[in-house]
Amino acid sequence: MMSTALATALAPLALGALLAWSGAVKLTARSPERQAAGTALERAFGGLPGAVRALRAVGAAELLVAAGLLAAPGRAVTGGAAVALGAGFTGYLVWAKRTAPESSCGCTARDDAPIGPRAFLRAGTVVVGGGAAATGEPWWSAAAARPAAALALLALYAAVLALLSTDPDRYLLPLRRLRLRALGHPLAGAPGQVPPEASVELLERSLAWEAASGLVRSGLREHWDEDGWRVLRYSGVRAVAGAQRPVSVLFALDARATVDNTATPAVRVTVVDDATEQVVPDALPALPEHRPLPLVT
């Protein structure tokens, strides 16, 4: 049975690894503007340039705290710094949830979903991990004393932090696809009928998805077949005059197309403003001229 002392000692190691990864992603991004776009940082810092600077500053702070957690656990200053960082994250999330609920937080620099419970749990994890760092023994001593238990506990920590840091669907989707290919879809229906999952898989490989996915903030909401087309609806947001407006992003492709019989499907994309129910004609970004996009808006 794993002791509380071992869990406390290893918490700074797991938290330090998480903050090191998150901070490095923020500081080394090739396109920091894309990272910061759509986050509540834009409103907090007066636009995209300020949001980029804030994201980089947070990344540097995360790396400094991570270095302390990994190299000098068990000290009040190290734990205090982590607790302060977690408290700052929590305060920012509360403000962002009230003022820009449809925006992402920019916490992990790769999660563009609206602020939700996972973001608050991540911030709480930083606070709790900081408290453990201020009171526990060095992680290397605890791990050396009980290596097998330490490895098992670290694996558990890694799984929990992974689920808190990114959308679980990013891990589950490949497994779902493998199951569908091996066993077939249980709701496939009549022979020749293509299951929705197959249409989603084909859509996510298209240039149309690449162009419009920046607006998407959800998984598949609903789908229907009409006149030989399969329509897939996703929820999303678009920036209008500094505000985030909710939209529906509709994709339509051949209802019979799959990755096995259609390599590059024609995809129609329409963006509809949820408040006015009007089509937004200029919502999609343009691709470079040398990469023509097979879509119709």
PDB file of C-alpha atoms in Angstrom:
ATOM      1  CA  MET A   1       0.000   0.000   0.000  1.00  0.00           C
ATOM      2  CA  MET A   2       1.417   3.383  -1.010  1.00  0.00           C
ATOM      3  CA  SER A   3       2.026   5.764   1.882  1.00  0.00           C
ATOM      4  CA  THR A   4       0.949   9.366   2.085  1.00  0.00           C
ATOM      5  CA  ALA A   5       4.579  10.342   2.575  1.00  0.00           C
ATOM      6  CA  LEU A   6       5.559   8.762  -0.739  1.00  0.00           C
ATOM      7  CA  ALA A   7       2.675  10.447  -2.559  1.00  0.00           C
ATOM      8  CA  THR A   8       3.644  13.801  -1.060  1.00  0.00           C
ATOM      9  CA  ALA A   9       7.303  13.371  -1.947  1.00  0.00           C
ATOM     10  CA  LEU A  10       6.619  12.435  -5.577  1.00  0.00           C
ATOM     11  CA  ALA A  11       3.993  15.123  -6.221  1.00  0.00           C
ATOM     12  CA  PRO A  12       6.618  17.846  -6.905  1.00  0.00           C
ATOM     13  CA  LEU A  13       8.303  15.593  -9.483  1.00  0.00           C
ATOM     14  CA  ALA A  14       5.059  15.047 -11.398  1.00  0.00           C
ATOM     15  CA  LEU A  15       4.040  18.703 -11.127  1.00  0.00           C
ATOM     16  CA  GLY A  16       7.500  19.884 -12.143  1.00  0.00           C
ATOM     17  CA  ALA A  17       7.397  17.728 -15.268  1.00  0.00           C
ATOM     18  CA  LEU A  18       3.946  19.118 -16.151  1.00  0.00           C
ATOM     19  CA  LEU A  19       5.026  22.749 -15.705  1.00  0.00           C
ATOM     20  CA  ALA A  20       8.264  22.146 -17.611  1.00  0.00           C
ATOM     21  CA  TRP A  21       6.314  20.769 -20.570  1.00  0.00           C
ATOM     22  CA  SER A  22       3.678  23.506 -20.472  1.00  0.00           C
ATOM     23  CA  GLY A  23       6.248  26.288 -20.139  1.00  0.00           C
ATOM     24  CA  ALA A  24       8.452  24.914 -22.906  1.00  0.00           C
ATOM     25  CA  VAL A  25       5.492  24.706 -25.296  1.00  0.00           C
ATOM     26  CA  LYS A  26       4.629  28.351 -24.634  1.00  0.00           C
ATOM     27  CA  LEU A  27       8.200  29.570 -25.124  1.00  0.00           C
ATOM     28  CA  THR A  28       9.199  27.506 -28.168  1.00  0.00           C
ATOM     29  CA  ALA A  29       6.060  27.738 -30.301  1.00  0.00           C
ATOM     30  CA  ARG A  30       6.745  28.493 -33.957  1.00  0.00           C
ATOM     31  CA  SER A  31       3.523  30.476 -34.193  1.00  0.00           C
ATOM     32  CA  PRO A  32       2.886  32.196 -30.834  1.00  0.00           C
ATOM     33  CA  GLU A  33       0.132  34.302 -32.387  1.00  0.00           C
ATOM     34  CA  ARG A  34      -1.823  31.169 -33.213  1.00  0.00           C
ATOM     35  CA  GLN A  35      -1.357  29.932 -29.640  1.00  0.00           C
ATOM     36  CA  ALA A  36      -2.660  33.158 -28.131  1.00  0.00           C
ATOM     37  CA  ALA A  37      -5.518  33.706 -30.604  1.00  0.00           C
ATOM     38  CA  GLY A  38      -8.928  33.030 -29.145  1.00  0.00           C
ATOM     39  CA  THR A  39      -7.733  33.007 -25.531  1.00  0.00           C
ATOM     40  CA  ALA A  40      -9.003  35.254 -22.759  1.00  0.00           C
ATOM     41  CA  LEU A  41      -5.505  36.764 -22.663  1.00  0.00           C
ATOM     42  CA  GLU A  42      -6.440  38.863 -25.695  1.00  0.00           C
ATOM     43  CA  ARG A  43      -9.071  40.705 -23.678  1.00  0.00           C
ATOM     44  CA  ALA A  44      -6.913  40.872 -20.564  1.00  0.00           C
ATOM     45  CA  PHE A  45      -3.920  42.414 -22.362  1.00  0.00           C
ATOM     46  CA  GLY A  46      -5.584  44.517 -25.030  1.00  0.00           C
ATOM     47  CA  GLY A  47      -5.124  42.408 -28.125  1.00  0.00           C
ATOM     48  CA  LEU A  48      -3.037  39.682 -29.688  1.00  0.00           C
ATOM     49  CA  PRO A  49       0.476  41.225 -29.202  1.00  0.00           C
ATOM     50  CA  GLY A  50      -0.124  41.652 -25.480  1.00  0.00           C
ATOM     51  CA  ALA A  51      -1.558  38.140 -25.248  1.00  0.00           C
ATOM     52  CA  VAL A  52       1.569  36.702 -26.893  1.00  0.00           C
ATOM     53  CA  ARG A  53       3.835  38.537 -24.434  1.00  0.00           C
ATOM     54  CA  ALA A  54       1.727  37.347 -21.495  1.00  0.00           C
ATOM     55  CA  LEU A  55       1.805  33.763 -22.738  1.00  0.00           C
ATOM     56  CA  ARG A  56       5.581  33.868 -23.027  1.00  0.00           C
ATOM     57  CA  ALA A  57       5.916  35.385 -19.537  1.00  0.00           C
ATOM     58  CA  VAL A  58       3.734  32.664 -18.045  1.00  0.00           C
ATOM     59  CA  GLY A  59       5.812  30.038 -19.829  1.00  0.00           C
ATOM     60  CA  ALA A  60       9.010  31.457 -18.331  1.00  0.00           C
ATOM     61  CA  ALA A  61       7.435  31.477 -14.861  1.00  0.00           C
ATOM     62  CA  GLU A  62       6.335  27.866 -15.280  1.00  0.00           C
ATOM     63  CA  LEU A  63       9.857  26.809 -16.234  1.00  0.00           C
ATOM     64  CA  LEU A  64      11.359  28.585 -13.215  1.00  0.00           C
ATOM     65  CA  VAL A  65       8.894  26.960 -10.821  1.00  0.00           C
ATOM     66  CA  ALA A  66       9.428  23.584 -12.522  1.00  0.00           C
ATOM     67  CA  ALA A  67      13.184  23.878 -12.010  1.00  0.00           C
ATOM     68  CA  GLY A  68      12.631  24.528  -8.322  1.00  0.00           C
ATOM     69  CA  LEU A  69      10.246  21.612  -7.940  1.00  0.00           C
ATOM     70  CA  LEU A  70      12.620  19.207  -9.676  1.00  0.00           C
ATOM     71  CA  ALA A  71      15.883  20.388  -8.132  1.00  0.00           C
ATOM     72  CA  ALA A  72      14.944  21.741  -4.705  1.00  0.00           C
ATOM     73  CA  PRO A  73      11.742  20.140  -3.357  1.00  0.00           C
ATOM     74  CA  GLY A  74      10.982  20.192   0.356  1.00  0.00           C
ATOM     75  CA  ARG A  75      11.675  23.909   0.736  1.00  0.00           C
ATOM     76  CA  ALA A  76       9.190  26.572   1.682  1.00  0.00           C
ATOM     77  CA  VAL A  77      10.297  28.949  -1.072  1.00  0.00           C
ATOM     78  CA  THR A  78       9.823  26.285  -3.760  1.00  0.00           C
ATOM     79  CA  GLY A  79       6.412  25.243  -2.530  1.00  0.00           C
ATOM     80  CA  GLY A  80       5.374  28.854  -2.003  1.00  0.00           C
ATOM     81  CA  ALA A  81       6.263  29.746  -5.579  1.00  0.00           C
ATOM     82  CA  ALA A  82       4.176  26.853  -6.920  1.00  0.00           C
ATOM     83  CA  VAL A  83       1.233  27.744  -4.672  1.00  0.00           C
ATOM     84  CA  ALA A  84       1.411  31.380  -5.817  1.00  0.00           C
ATOM     85  CA  LEU A  85       1.511  30.279  -9.461  1.00  0.00           C
ATOM     86  CA  GLY A  86      -1.513  28.019  -8.967  1.00  0.00           C
ATOM     87  CA  ALA A  87      -3.409  30.749  -7.134  1.00  0.00           C
ATOM     88  CA  GLY A  88      -2.658  33.153  -9.974  1.00  0.00           C
ATOM     89  CA  PHE A  89      -3.954  30.624 -12.496  1.00  0.00           C
ATOM     90  CA  THR A  90      -7.142  30.185 -10.462  1.00  0.00           C
ATOM     91  CA  GLY A  91      -7.793  33.917 -10.214  1.00  0.00           C
ATOM     92  CA  TYR A  92      -7.248  34.361 -13.936  1.00  0.00           C
ATOM     93  CA  LEU A  93      -9.641  31.503 -14.716  1.00  0.00           C
ATOM     94  CA  VAL A  94     -12.369  32.982 -12.524  1.00  0.00           C
ATOM     95  CA  TRP A  95     -12.013  36.344 -14.250  1.00  0.00           C
ATOM     96  CA  ALA A  96     -11.875  34.791 -17.731  1.00  0.00           C
ATOM     97  CA  LYS A  97     -14.897  32.576 -17.097  1.00  0.00           C
ATOM     98  CA  ARG A  98     -16.948  35.623 -16.132  1.00  0.00           C
ATOM     99  CA  THR A  99     -15.785  37.994 -18.865  1.00  0.00           C
ATOM    100  CA  ALA A 100     -15.028  35.708 -21.845  1.00  0.00           C
ATOM    101  CA  PRO A 101     -16.692  32.332 -21.198  1.00  0.00           C
ATOM    102  CA  GLU A 102     -16.365  31.117 -24.801  1.00  0.00           C
ATOM    103  CA  SER A 103     -12.626  31.806 -24.958  1.00  0.00           C
ATOM    104  CA  SER A 104      -9.936  29.286 -24.151  1.00  0.00           C
ATOM    105  CA  CYS A 105      -7.602  29.960 -21.257  1.00  0.00           C
ATOM    106  CA  GLY A 106      -4.276  29.333 -23.015  1.00  0.00           C
ATOM    107  CA  CYS A 107      -3.202  27.274 -19.998  1.00  0.00           C
ATOM    108  CA  THR A 108      -1.530  24.454 -21.896  1.00  0.00           C
ATOM    109  CA  ALA A 109      -1.055  26.463 -25.126  1.00  0.00           C
ATOM    110  CA  ARG A 110      -2.598  23.617 -27.135  1.00  0.00           C
ATOM    111  CA  ASP A 111      -6.049  23.303 -25.657  1.00  0.00           C
ATOM    112  CA  ASP A 112      -8.407  25.653 -27.536  1.00  0.00           C
ATOM    113  CA  ALA A 113     -11.616  24.503 -25.846  1.00  0.00           C
ATOM    114  CA  PRO A 114     -13.640  26.994 -23.772  1.00  0.00           C
ATOM    115  CA  ILE A 115     -12.710  27.248 -20.093  1.00  0.00           C
ATOM    116  CA  GLY A 116     -14.190  24.325 -18.194  1.00  0.00           C
ATOM    117  CA  PRO A 117     -13.716  22.164 -15.102  1.00  0.00           C
ATOM    118  CA  ARG A 118     -10.438  20.682 -16.357  1.00  0.00           C
ATOM    119  CA  ALA A 119      -8.796  24.112 -16.364  1.00  0.00           C
ATOM    120  CA  PHE A 120      -9.789  24.726 -12.741  1.00  0.00           C
ATOM    121  CA  LEU A 121      -8.641  21.236 -11.750  1.00  0.00           C
ATOM    122  CA  ARG A 122      -5.244  21.922 -13.361  1.00  0.00           C
ATOM    123  CA  ALA A 123      -4.881  25.131 -11.380  1.00  0.00           C
ATOM    124  CA  GLY A 124      -5.898  23.327  -8.187  1.00  0.00           C
ATOM    125  CA  THR A 125      -3.329  20.637  -8.917  1.00  0.00           C
ATOM    126  CA  VAL A 126      -0.589  23.271  -9.039  1.00  0.00           C
ATOM    127  CA  VAL A 127      -1.679  24.630  -5.655  1.00  0.00           C
ATOM    128  CA  VAL A 128      -1.803  21.170  -4.060  1.00  0.00           C
ATOM    129  CA  GLY A 129       1.513  20.157  -5.618  1.00  0.00           C
ATOM    130  CA  GLY A 130       3.105  23.342  -4.310  1.00  0.00           C
ATOM    131  CA  GLY A 131       1.905  22.544  -0.819  1.00  0.00           C
ATOM    132  CA  ALA A 132       3.427  19.077  -1.100  1.00  0.00           C
ATOM    133  CA  ALA A 133       6.722  20.559  -2.301  1.00  0.00           C
ATOM    134  CA  ALA A 134       6.935  22.728   0.804  1.00  0.00           C
ATOM    135  CA  THR A 135       6.527  19.855   3.237  1.00  0.00           C
ATOM    136  CA  GLY A 136       7.682  16.565   1.688  1.00  0.00           C
ATOM    137  CA  GLU A 137      11.107  14.967   1.563  1.00  0.00           C
ATOM    138  CA  PRO A 138      13.138  15.105  -1.681  1.00  0.00           C
ATOM    139  CA  TRP A 139      11.549  12.941  -4.347  1.00  0.00           C
ATOM    140  CA  TRP A 140      14.791  11.142  -5.192  1.00  0.00           C
ATOM    141  CA  SER A 141      15.147   9.889  -1.614  1.00  0.00           C
ATOM    142  CA  ALA A 142      11.565   8.581  -1.522  1.00  0.00           C
ATOM    143  CA  ALA A 143      11.912   6.956  -4.936  1.00  0.00           C
ATOM    144  CA  ALA A 144      15.173   5.256  -4.004  1.00  0.00           C
ATOM    145  CA  ALA A 145      13.641   3.824  -0.821  1.00  0.00           C
ATOM    146  CA  ARG A 146      10.584   2.349  -2.592  1.00  0.00           C
ATOM    147  CA  PRO A 147      11.328   2.176  -6.346  1.00  0.00           C
ATOM    148  CA  ALA A 148       8.493  -0.162  -7.360  1.00  0.00           C
ATOM    149  CA  ALA A 149       5.834   1.808  -5.514  1.00  0.00           C
ATOM    150  CA  ALA A 150       7.308   5.053  -6.825  1.00  0.00           C
ATOM    151  CA  LEU A 151       7.079   3.896 -10.447  1.00  0.00           C
ATOM    152  CA  ALA A 152       3.467   2.817 -10.012  1.00  0.00           C
ATOM    153  CA  LEU A 153       2.534   6.105  -8.370  1.00  0.00           C
ATOM    154  CA  LEU A 154       4.293   8.166 -11.035  1.00  0.00           C
ATOM    155  CA  ALA A 155       2.411   6.264 -13.748  1.00  0.00           C
ATOM    156  CA  LEU A 156      -0.843   7.140 -11.986  1.00  0.00           C
ATOM    157  CA  TYR A 157       0.179  10.798 -11.682  1.00  0.00           C
ATOM    158  CA  ALA A 158       1.110  10.890 -15.383  1.00  0.00           C
ATOM    159  CA  ALA A 159      -2.264   9.485 -16.436  1.00  0.00           C
ATOM    160  CA  VAL A 160      -4.191  11.986 -14.308  1.00  0.00           C
ATOM    161  CA  LEU A 161      -2.131  14.967 -15.474  1.00  0.00           C
ATOM    162  CA  ALA A 162      -2.463  13.915 -19.105  1.00  0.00           C
ATOM    163  CA  LEU A 163      -6.250  13.829 -18.808  1.00  0.00           C
ATOM    164  CA  LEU A 164      -6.242  17.248 -17.115  1.00  0.00           C
ATOM    165  CA  SER A 165      -3.895  18.815 -19.669  1.00  0.00           C
ATOM    166  CA  THR A 166      -5.452  17.812 -22.993  1.00  0.00           C
ATOM    167  CA  ASP A 167      -8.806  16.744 -24.361  1.00  0.00           C
ATOM    168  CA  PRO A 168      -9.251  13.021 -23.580  1.00  0.00           C
ATOM    169  CA  ASP A 169     -10.605  12.531 -27.105  1.00  0.00           C
ATOM    170  CA  ARG A 170      -7.080  13.071 -28.430  1.00  0.00           C
ATOM    171  CA  TYR A 171      -6.080   9.834 -26.724  1.00  0.00           C
ATOM    172  CA  LEU A 172      -9.312   7.935 -27.228  1.00  0.00           C
ATOM    173  CA  LEU A 173      -9.927   8.743 -30.899  1.00  0.00           C
ATOM    174  CA  PRO A 174      -7.077   6.548 -32.248  1.00  0.00           C
ATOM    175  CA  LEU A 175      -8.335   3.661 -30.084  1.00  0.00           C
ATOM    176  CA  ARG A 176     -11.890   4.150 -31.366  1.00  0.00           C
ATOM    177  CA  ARG A 177     -10.673   4.122 -34.956  1.00  0.00           C
ATOM    178  CA  LEU A 178      -8.688   0.932 -34.366  1.00  0.00           C
ATOM    179  CA  ARG A 179     -11.736  -0.738 -32.825  1.00  0.00           C
ATOM    180  CA  LEU A 180     -13.947   0.300 -35.752  1.00  0.00           C
ATOM    181  CA  ARG A 181     -11.489  -1.093 -38.278  1.00  0.00           C
ATOM    182  CA  ALA A 182     -11.060  -4.359 -36.389  1.00  0.00           C
ATOM    183  CA  LEU A 183     -14.651  -5.041 -35.353  1.00  0.00           C
ATOM    184  CA  GLY A 184     -16.769  -2.776 -37.514  1.00  0.00           C
ATOM    185  CA  HIS A 185     -19.174  -0.155 -36.257  1.00  0.00           C
ATOM    186  CA  PRO A 186     -21.955  -1.605 -34.052  1.00  0.00           C
ATOM    187  CA  LEU A 187     -24.480   0.915 -35.402  1.00  0.00           C
ATOM    188  CA  ALA A 188     -23.476   0.687 -39.051  1.00  0.00           C
ATOM    189  CA  GLY A 189     -27.018  -0.292 -40.050  1.00  0.00           C
ATOM    190  CA  ALA A 190     -27.833  -1.580 -43.514  1.00  0.00           C
ATOM    191  CA  PRO A 191     -25.062  -2.786 -45.831  1.00  0.00           C
ATOM    192  CA  GLY A 192     -23.499   0.100 -47.710  1.00  0.00           C
ATOM    193  CA  GLN A 193     -24.501   2.701 -45.104  1.00  0.00           C
ATOM    194  CA  VAL A 194     -21.469   4.661 -43.881  1.00  0.00           C
ATOM    195  CA  PRO A 195     -21.310   5.232 -40.092  1.00  0.00           C
ATOM    196  CA  PRO A 196     -20.832   8.853 -38.922  1.00  0.00           C
ATOM    197  CA  GLU A 197     -17.435   8.021 -37.429  1.00  0.00           C
ATOM    198  CA  ALA A 198     -16.141   7.133 -40.885  1.00  0.00           C
ATOM    199  CA  SER A 199     -17.290  10.502 -42.235  1.00  0.00           C
ATOM    200  CA  VAL A 200     -15.595  12.297 -39.340  1.00  0.00           C
ATOM    201  CA  GLU A 201     -12.353  10.415 -39.965  1.00  0.00           C
ATOM    202  CA  LEU A 202     -12.420  11.374 -43.644  1.00  0.00           C
ATOM    203  CA  LEU A 203     -13.285  14.994 -42.839  1.00  0.00           C
ATOM    204  CA  GLU A 204     -10.401  15.364 -40.375  1.00  0.00           C
ATOM    205  CA  ARG A 205      -7.933  14.375 -43.116  1.00  0.00           C
ATOM    206  CA  SER A 206      -9.164  17.058 -45.530  1.00  0.00           C
ATOM    207  CA  LEU A 207      -7.850  20.541 -46.247  1.00  0.00           C
ATOM    208  CA  ALA A 208     -11.329  21.861 -45.536  1.00  0.00           C
ATOM    209  CA  TRP A 209     -11.010  20.713 -41.928  1.00  0.00           C
ATOM    210  CA  GLU A 210      -7.534  22.237 -41.698  1.00  0.00           C
ATOM    211  CA  ALA A 211      -8.885  25.582 -42.836  1.00  0.00           C
ATOM    212  CA  ALA A 212     -11.963  25.656 -40.617  1.00  0.00           C
ATOM    213  CA  SER A 213     -10.808  23.781 -37.518  1.00  0.00           C
ATOM    214  CA  GLY A 214      -9.529  26.997 -35.941  1.00  0.00           C
ATOM    215  CA  LEU A 215     -13.150  27.978 -35.399  1.00  0.00           C
ATOM    216  CA  VAL A 216     -14.245  24.604 -33.978  1.00  0.00           C
ATOM    217  CA  ARG A 217     -14.576  24.310 -30.201  1.00  0.00           C
ATOM    218  CA  SER A 218     -16.393  20.988 -29.801  1.00  0.00           C
ATOM    219  CA  GLY A 219     -16.657  17.451 -30.994  1.00  0.00           C
ATOM    220  CA  LEU A 220     -19.369  16.393 -33.421  1.00  0.00           C
ATOM    221  CA  ARG A 221     -22.716  17.776 -32.174  1.00  0.00           C
ATOM    222  CA  GLU A 222     -25.098  16.234 -34.688  1.00  0.00           C
ATOM    223  CA  HIS A 223     -25.258  14.885 -38.230  1.00  0.00           C
ATOM    224  CA  TRP A 224     -27.834  14.140 -40.901  1.00  0.00           C
ATOM    225  CA  ASP A 225     -28.004  12.990 -44.513  1.00  0.00           C
ATOM    226  CA  GLU A 226     -29.629  15.141 -47.186  1.00  0.00           C
ATOM    227  CA  ASP A 227     -29.650  14.754 -50.988  1.00  0.00           C
ATOM    228  CA  GLY A 228     -26.624  12.475 -50.966  1.00  0.00           C
ATOM    229  CA  TRP A 229     -24.639  14.730 -48.603  1.00  0.00           C
ATOM    230  CA  ARG A 230     -23.757  14.008 -44.994  1.00  0.00           C
ATOM    231  CA  VAL A 231     -23.844  17.179 -42.894  1.00  0.00           C
ATOM    232  CA  LEU A 232     -21.708  17.298 -39.733  1.00  0.00           C
ATOM    233  CA  ARG A 233     -22.315  20.118 -37.238  1.00  0.00           C
ATOM    234  CA  TYR A 234     -19.755  21.421 -34.742  1.00  0.00           C
ATOM    235  CA  SER A 235     -19.952  24.294 -32.282  1.00  0.00           C
ATOM    236  CA  GLY A 236     -17.375  27.056 -32.565  1.00  0.00           C
ATOM    237  CA  VAL A 237     -16.509  30.691 -31.945  1.00  0.00           C
ATOM    238  CA  ARG A 238     -15.236  33.520 -34.146  1.00  0.00           C
ATOM    239  CA  ALA A 239     -13.680  36.820 -33.145  1.00  0.00           C
ATOM    240  CA  VAL A 240     -15.761  39.891 -33.990  1.00  0.00           C
ATOM    241  CA  ALA A 241     -14.534  43.309 -32.831  1.00  0.00           C
ATOM    242  CA  GLY A 242     -12.577  41.778 -29.970  1.00  0.00           C
ATOM    243  CA  ALA A 243     -15.474  39.593 -28.788  1.00  0.00           C
ATOM    244  CA  GLN A 244     -16.058  35.887 -29.251  1.00  0.00           C
ATOM    245  CA  ARG A 245     -19.358  35.057 -30.993  1.00  0.00           C
ATOM    246  CA  PRO A 246     -20.726  31.485 -30.894  1.00  0.00           C
ATOM    247  CA  VAL A 247     -21.194  29.888 -34.316  1.00  0.00           C
ATOM    248  CA  SER A 248     -22.093  26.547 -35.854  1.00  0.00           C
ATOM    249  CA  VAL A 249     -19.596  25.116 -38.321  1.00  0.00           C
ATOM    250  CA  LEU A 250     -21.311  22.845 -40.852  1.00  0.00           C
ATOM    251  CA  PHE A 251     -19.346  20.458 -43.072  1.00  0.00           C
ATOM    252  CA  ALA A 252     -20.970  18.503 -45.894  1.00  0.00           C
ATOM    253  CA  LEU A 253     -19.380  15.645 -47.837  1.00  0.00           C
ATOM    254  CA  ASP A 254     -20.528  12.645 -49.844  1.00  0.00           C
ATOM    255  CA  ALA A 255     -22.617  10.462 -47.519  1.00  0.00           C
ATOM    256  CA  ARG A 256     -21.090   7.333 -49.109  1.00  0.00           C
ATOM    257  CA  ALA A 257     -17.454   8.452 -48.897  1.00  0.00           C
ATOM    258  CA  THR A 258     -14.926   6.749 -46.610  1.00  0.00           C
ATOM    259  CA  VAL A 259     -11.144   6.671 -46.343  1.00  0.00           C
ATOM    260  CA  ASP A 260     -11.240   3.426 -48.317  1.00  0.00           C
ATOM    261  CA  ASN A 261     -13.082   4.723 -51.375  1.00  0.00           C
ATOM    262  CA  THR A 262     -12.386   8.493 -51.384  1.00  0.00           C
ATOM    263  CA  ALA A 263      -8.903   9.939 -50.963  1.00  0.00           C
ATOM    264  CA  THR A 264      -9.659  13.679 -51.348  1.00  0.00           C
ATOM    265  CA  PRO A 265     -13.379  14.378 -50.947  1.00  0.00           C
ATOM    266  CA  ALA A 266     -15.066  17.612 -51.932  1.00  0.00           C
ATOM    267  CA  VAL A 267     -16.177  19.253 -48.709  1.00  0.00           C
ATOM    268  CA  ARG A 268     -18.621  22.107 -48.353  1.00  0.00           C
ATOM    269  CA  VAL A 269     -18.226  24.364 -45.332  1.00  0.00           C
ATOM    270  CA  THR A 270     -20.713  26.861 -43.956  1.00  0.00           C
ATOM    271  CA  VAL A 271     -20.402  28.986 -40.823  1.00  0.00           C
ATOM    272  CA  VAL A 272     -23.657  30.152 -39.219  1.00  0.00           C
ATOM    273  CA  ASP A 273     -23.903  32.759 -36.475  1.00  0.00           C
ATOM    274  CA  ASP A 274     -25.853  31.141 -33.617  1.00  0.00           C
ATOM    275  CA  ALA A 275     -27.453  34.415 -32.482  1.00  0.00           C
ATOM    276  CA  THR A 276     -28.691  35.645 -35.867  1.00  0.00           C
ATOM    277  CA  GLU A 277     -28.866  32.262 -37.640  1.00  0.00           C
ATOM    278  CA  GLN A 278     -27.275  33.959 -40.653  1.00  0.00           C
ATOM    279  CA  VAL A 279     -24.474  32.526 -42.778  1.00  0.00           C
ATOM    280  CA  VAL A 280     -21.124  34.236 -42.169  1.00  0.00           C
ATOM    281  CA  PRO A 281     -19.492  34.417 -45.615  1.00  0.00           C
ATOM    282  CA  ASP A 282     -16.015  35.615 -44.588  1.00  0.00           C
ATOM    283  CA  ALA A 283     -15.426  33.445 -41.517  1.00  0.00           C
ATOM    284  CA  LEU A 284     -12.936  30.993 -43.038  1.00  0.00           C
ATOM    285  CA  PRO A 285      -9.229  31.838 -43.306  1.00  0.00           C
ATOM    286  CA  ALA A 286      -7.613  31.688 -46.735  1.00  0.00           C
ATOM    287  CA  LEU A 287      -5.006  29.059 -47.521  1.00  0.00           C
ATOM    288  CA  PRO A 288      -1.854  29.855 -49.539  1.00  0.00           C
ATOM    289  CA  GLU A 289      -2.433  29.962 -53.298  1.00  0.00           C
ATOM    290  CA  HIS A 290      -0.306  26.881 -53.890  1.00  0.00           C
ATOM    291  CA  ARG A 291      -2.639  24.792 -51.743  1.00  0.00           C
ATOM    292  CA  PRO A 292      -6.093  25.089 -53.314  1.00  0.00           C
ATOM    293  CA  LEU A 293      -8.903  24.193 -50.932  1.00  0.00           C
ATOM    294  CA  PRO A 294     -11.662  21.852 -52.206  1.00  0.00           C
ATOM    295  CA  LEU A 295     -14.537  23.535 -50.398  1.00  0.00           C
ATOM    296  CA  VAL A 296     -17.549  25.676 -51.188  1.00  0.00           C
ATOM    297  CA  THR A 297     -18.935  28.212 -48.710  1.00  0.00           C
TER     298      THR A 297
END
